[in-house]
CSV table of C-alpha atoms and ligand atoms in Angstrom, one decimal:
chain,number,residue,atom,x,y,z
Z,1331,MET,CA,4.5,35.8,15.9
Z,1332,LYS,CA,3.2,33.8,12.9
Z,1333,ILE,CA,4.0,30.4,11.5
Z,1334,ILE,CA,5.2,30.5,7.8
Z,1335,VAL,CA,5.5,27.0,6.2
Z,1336,ALA,CA,7.1,26.5,2.8
Z,1337,ASN,CA,6.0,23.5,0.8
Z,1338,TRP,CA,8.4,22.9,-2.1
Z,1339,LYS,CA,6.4,19.9,-3.3
Z,1340,MET,CA,8.6,17.9,-5.8
Z,1341,ASN,CA,10.7,20.9,-6.7
Z,1342,GLY,CA,14.2,22.1,-6.1
Z,1343,ASN,CA,17.6,20.5,-6.3
Z,1344,PHE,CA,20.9,20.5,-4.3
Z,1345,GLU,CA,22.1,23.7,-5.9
Z,1346,PHE,CA,18.9,25.5,-5.2
Z,1347,ALA,CA,18.6,24.1,-1.6
Z,1348,ASP,CA,22.2,25.4,-0.8
Z,1349,LYS,CA,21.4,28.9,-2.1
Z,1350,PHE,CA,18.1,28.9,-0.3
Z,1351,VAL,CA,19.7,27.9,3.0
Z,1352,GLU,CA,22.4,30.6,2.7
Z,1353,GLU,CA,20.0,33.3,1.8
Z,1354,ILE,CA,17.2,32.5,4.2
Z,1355,ASN,CA,19.8,32.1,7.0
Z,1356,ALA,CA,20.6,35.8,6.5
Z,1357,VAL,CA,17.0,36.8,7.1
Z,1358,ASP,CA,16.0,37.9,10.6
Z,1359,SER,CA,12.4,37.0,11.0
Z,1360,LYS,CA,10.3,37.1,14.2
Z,1361,ASN,CA,8.1,34.4,12.6
Z,1362,THR,CA,8.4,30.6,13.0
Z,1363,ILE,CA,9.7,29.4,9.7
Z,1364,VAL,CA,9.3,25.8,8.6
Z,1365,VAL,CA,10.6,24.6,5.2
Z,1366,CYS,CA,9.4,21.3,3.7
Z,1367,PRO,CA,11.7,20.3,0.9
Z,1368,PRO,CA,11.5,16.9,-0.9
Z,1369,THR,CA,12.9,14.2,1.4
Z,1370,ALA,CA,16.1,13.7,-0.7
Z,1371,LEU,CA,17.0,17.4,0.0
Z,1372,LEU,CA,16.7,17.3,3.8
Z,1373,CYS,CA,20.4,16.5,4.0
Z,1374,ARG,CA,21.2,20.0,2.6
Z,1375,PHE,CA,19.5,21.7,5.5
Z,1376,HIS,CA,21.9,20.8,8.3
Z,1377,SER,CA,23.0,24.4,8.8
Z,1378,PHE,CA,19.5,25.9,8.4
Z,1379,ARG,CA,18.8,28.2,11.2
Z,1380,TYR,CA,15.0,27.7,11.0
Z,1381,TYR,CA,12.9,24.5,11.1
Z,1382,ILE,CA,12.6,21.8,8.5
Z,1383,GLY,CA,9.6,19.6,7.9
Z,1384,ALA,CA,8.6,16.6,5.7
Z,1385,GLN,CA,5.9,16.7,3.1
Z,1386,ASN,CA,4.5,13.3,4.0
Z,1387,CYS,CA,5.2,10.2,6.1
Z,1388,TYR,CA,3.9,6.7,6.5
Z,1389,CYS,CA,2.1,5.5,9.6
Z,1390,GLU,CA,4.5,2.6,10.5
Z,1391,GLU,CA,7.9,2.8,12.2
Z,1392,TYR,CA,9.7,0.2,10.1
Z,1393,GLY,CA,8.9,-2.5,7.5
Z,1394,ALA,CA,8.2,-3.6,4.0
Z,1395,TYR,CA,6.7,-0.3,2.7
Z,1396,THR,CA,8.8,0.4,-0.3
Z,1397,GLY,CA,9.2,4.1,-1.1
Z,1398,GLU,CA,7.9,5.3,2.3
Z,1399,ASN,CA,9.5,7.2,5.1
Z,1400,SER,CA,8.6,6.7,8.8
Z,1401,PRO,CA,8.2,9.7,11.1
Z,1402,LYS,CA,11.0,8.2,13.2
Z,1403,LEU,CA,13.4,8.4,10.3
Z,1404,LEU,CA,12.3,11.8,9.3
Z,1405,LYS,CA,12.9,13.0,12.8
Z,1406,GLU,CA,16.4,11.5,12.7
Z,1407,ALA,CA,16.9,13.4,9.4
Z,1408,GLY,CA,16.2,16.7,11.3
Z,1409,CYS,CA,12.4,17.2,10.7
Z,1410,GLU,CA,10.3,18.7,13.5
Z,1411,TYR,CA,7.2,19.2,11.5
Z,1412,ILE,CA,5.3,17.0,9.0
Z,1413,LEU,CA,2.6,18.0,6.5
Z,1414,ILE,CA,-0.2,15.5,6.7
Z,1415,GLY,CA,-3.0,15.1,4.2
Z,1416,HIS,CA,-2.0,17.7,1.7
Z,1417,SER,CA,-4.6,17.9,-1.0
Z,1418,GLU,CA,-2.1,16.4,-3.5
Z,1419,ARG,CA,-1.7,13.4,-1.3
Z,1420,ARG,CA,-5.5,13.1,-0.9
Z,1421,HIS,CA,-6.3,13.5,-4.6
Z,1422,ILE,CA,-3.3,12.3,-6.6
Z,1423,PHE,CA,-2.4,9.5,-4.3
Z,1424,GLN,CA,-5.9,8.7,-3.0
Z,1425,GLU,CA,-5.1,9.0,0.7
Z,1426,THR,CA,-8.2,8.5,2.8
Z,1427,ASP,CA,-9.2,10.3,5.9
Z,1428,ASP,CA,-8.5,7.1,7.8
Z,1429,LEU,CA,-4.9,6.9,6.6
Z,1430,ILE,CA,-4.4,10.6,7.2
Z,1431,PHE,CA,-5.5,10.1,10.8
Z,1432,LYS,CA,-3.1,7.2,11.2
Z,1433,LYS,CA,-0.2,9.3,9.9
Z,1434,TRP,CA,-1.2,12.0,12.4
Z,1435,GLN,CA,-1.0,9.5,15.2
Z,1436,ALA,CA,2.4,8.2,14.0
Z,1437,ALA,CA,3.8,11.7,13.8
Z,1438,ILE,CA,2.5,12.6,17.3
Z,1439,ALA,CA,4.1,9.4,18.6
Z,1440,GLN,CA,7.5,10.7,17.5
Z,1441,ASN,CA,6.9,14.1,19.0
Z,1442,LEU,CA,6.8,15.7,15.6
Z,1443,THR,CA,4.4,18.5,14.9
Z,1444,PRO,CA,1.8,17.5,12.3
Z,1445,ILE,CA,0.4,20.2,10.0
Z,1446,VAL,CA,-2.9,18.7,9.0
Z,1447,CYS,CA,-4.1,20.1,5.7
Z,1448,ILE,CA,-7.9,20.3,5.0
Z,1449,GLY,CA,-10.0,22.0,2.4
Z,1450,GLU,CA,-12.8,21.6,0.0
Z,1451,LYS,CA,-12.5,20.9,-3.8
Z,1452,SER,CA,-14.1,23.3,-6.2
Z,1453,CYS,CA,-17.1,20.9,-6.7
Z,1454,ASP,CA,-17.7,21.1,-2.9
Z,1455,ARG,CA,-17.4,24.9,-2.8
Z,1456,HIS,CA,-21.1,25.3,-1.8
Z,1457,ASN,CA,-20.9,22.4,0.4
Z,1458,TRP,CA,-17.7,23.2,2.3
Z,1459,LYS,CA,-19.1,22.5,5.7
Z,1460,GLN,CA,-19.8,18.9,4.8
Z,1461,ALA,CA,-16.4,18.4,3.1
Z,1462,ILE,CA,-14.4,20.0,6.0
Z,1463,SER,CA,-16.4,18.2,8.7
Z,1464,THR,CA,-15.7,14.8,7.1
Z,1465,GLN,CA,-12.0,15.5,6.9
Z,1466,LEU,CA,-11.9,16.6,10.5
Z,1467,ASN,CA,-14.2,13.9,11.9
Z,1468,SER,CA,-11.4,11.6,13.3
Z,1469,PHE,CA,-9.7,14.6,15.0
Z,1470,LEU,CA,-12.7,15.6,17.1
Z,1471,LYS,CA,-12.2,15.2,20.9
Z,1472,LYS,CA,-8.6,14.2,20.4
Z,1473,ASP,CA,-5.7,15.9,22.2
Z,1474,LEU,CA,-4.6,18.4,19.6
Z,1475,HIS,CA,-2.3,20.5,21.7
Z,1476,SER,CA,0.7,19.8,19.6
Z,1477,SER,CA,-0.9,19.9,16.2
Z,1478,ILE,CA,-1.3,22.6,13.6
Z,1479,PHE,CA,-4.1,22.7,11.0
Z,1480,ALA,CA,-3.9,24.4,7.6
Z,1481,TYR,CA,-7.0,25.4,5.6
Z,1482,GLU,CA,-6.2,25.1,1.9
Z,1483,PRO,CA,-9.2,25.3,-0.5
Z,1484,VAL,CA,-8.2,22.9,-3.2
Z,1485,TRP,CA,-9.5,25.3,-5.9
Z,1486,SER,CA,-7.0,27.9,-4.6
Z,1487,ILE,CA,-3.9,25.8,-4.8
Z,1488,GLY,CA,-1.7,26.8,-7.8
Z,1489,THR,CA,-4.5,28.9,-9.3
Z,1490,ASP,CA,-3.9,32.5,-8.0
Z,1491,LEU,CA,-7.5,32.4,-6.8
Z,1492,VAL,CA,-7.8,33.4,-3.1
Z,1493,PRO,CA,-11.0,33.3,-1.1
Z,1494,ARG,CA,-12.4,36.7,0.2
Z,1495,PHE,CA,-11.2,37.5,3.7
Z,1496,ASP,CA,-14.7,37.2,5.1
Z,1497,GLU,CA,-15.0,33.7,3.5
Z,1498,ILE,CA,-11.8,32.7,5.3
Z,1499,GLU,CA,-13.0,34.2,8.5
Z,1500,THR,CA,-16.3,32.2,8.3
Z,1501,ILE,CA,-14.5,28.9,7.5
Z,1502,PHE,CA,-11.9,29.5,10.3
Z,1503,GLU,CA,-14.7,30.1,12.8
Z,1504,PHE,CA,-16.4,26.9,11.7
Z,1505,ILE,CA,-13.1,24.9,12.0
Z,1506,ARG,CA,-12.3,26.3,15.4
Z,1507,ASP,CA,-15.9,25.5,16.7
Z,1508,LEU,CA,-15.7,22.0,15.4
Z,1509,LEU,CA,-12.2,21.2,16.9
Z,1510,ARG,CA,-13.1,22.9,20.2
Z,1511,ALA,CA,-9.4,23.5,20.7
Z,1512,THR,CA,-7.1,26.5,20.3
Z,1513,VAL,CA,-4.9,24.9,17.6
Z,1514,PRO,CA,-2.9,27.1,15.3
Z,1515,LEU,CA,-4.8,27.5,12.1
Z,1516,LEU,CA,-2.9,28.5,8.9
Z,1517,TYR,CA,-4.2,29.5,5.5
Z,1518,GLY,CA,-2.7,28.1,2.3
Z,1519,GLY,CA,-3.5,28.5,-1.4
Z,1520,SER,CA,-1.9,31.0,-3.8
Z,1521,VAL,CA,-0.1,32.9,-1.0
Z,1522,SER,CA,2.2,35.6,-2.5
Z,1523,SER,CA,4.2,38.6,-1.3
Z,1524,GLN,CA,1.2,40.6,-2.6
Z,1525,ASN,CA,-1.4,39.1,-0.3
Z,1526,ALA,CA,0.7,37.8,2.6
Z,1527,SER,CA,0.6,40.8,4.8
Z,1528,GLN,CA,-3.2,41.3,4.3
Z,1529,LEU,CA,-3.7,37.6,5.2
Z,1530,LEU,CA,-1.4,37.7,8.2
Z,1531,ASN,CA,-2.9,40.9,9.5
Z,1532,TYR,CA,-6.2,39.1,9.9
Z,1533,ALA,CA,-5.9,38.7,13.6
Z,1534,ARG,CA,-7.1,35.2,14.0
Z,1535,MET,CA,-4.8,33.8,11.3
Z,1536,ASP,CA,-1.8,32.0,12.9
Z,1537,GLY,CA,0.2,31.7,9.7
Z,1538,LEU,CA,0.5,30.7,6.1
Z,1539,LEU,CA,1.4,27.6,4.0
Z,1540,VAL,CA,3.2,28.8,0.9
Z,1541,GLY,CA,3.7,26.7,-2.2
Z,1542,ARG,CA,5.0,28.3,-5.4
Z,1543,ALA,CA,6.1,31.5,-3.8
Z,1544,SER,CA,8.5,29.6,-1.5
Z,1545,LEU,CA,10.5,28.6,-4.6
Z,1546,LYS,CA,11.4,32.1,-5.5
Z,1547,ILE,CA,13.9,33.2,-2.8
Z,1548,ASN,CA,13.3,36.9,-3.0
Z,1549,GLU,CA,9.5,36.5,-3.1
Z,1550,PHE,CA,9.7,34.2,-0.1
Z,1551,LYS,CA,11.9,36.6,1.8
Z,1552,ARG,CA,9.3,39.3,1.3
Z,1553,ILE,CA,6.7,37.0,2.8
Z,1554,LEU,CA,9.0,36.2,5.8
Z,1555,ILE,CA,9.6,39.8,6.7
Z,1556,GLN,CA,5.9,40.9,6.7
A,876,PGA,P1,0.4,27.4,-3.9
A,876,PGA,O1,0.4,26.0,-3.1
A,876,PGA,O2,0.9,28.4,-2.8
A,876,PGA,O3,1.4,27.2,-5.0
A,876,PGA,O4,-1.0,27.7,-4.3
A,876,PGA,C1,0.0,25.8,-1.8
A,876,PGA,C2,0.1,24.4,-1.3
A,876,PGA,O5,-0.3,23.5,-2.1
A,876,PGA,O6,0.4,24.1,-0.1
């Protein structure tokens, strides 16, 4: 059984969410499916038969943090998973490794499953070990039994460029050695129905994080039934 996570980013609307829920509810998949819509659409997922997740959270429970959502509130809204440290959060919103680690702690404290995103930028492509080690540094020697990690090379997100399988294999091995834990490890970056089955058949891959392809219902269905 694999974990398939859909990240809608800032896309979708009420009408699309309703159609998506209806159509994906009709799919019988042996995989664990998690959909992360924008926060304002979580209320349309009450009848969803699979899991929902948030795309982000803040690291405090309550307070004067205009525009933010706490893991506690997201849990109340039905989320069981939270994406933490997605590359768009890191690079557009300047989230630091330190803040990402605090968000991870806050999610764990609410019994949510954090999906921690890591991955090198294109300028670090030849220096990926350094980039990934820095992002993972705070997580070393922590209890990771209820966490998921997603390797998403930044240069692959939204570009239709996917690393070679042997490259993914080498990087996965490096991440697993570093974390010294058997955490589920997903791949994300230009996943489509064309490459999903090949990616999933790679035995040590625990699942996929899907962006654009999760916004086309038929395309996403093809990924789910791999
Ligand atoms: P993409 O996005 O599948 O559109 O490349 C993946 C992601 O950002 O999680």
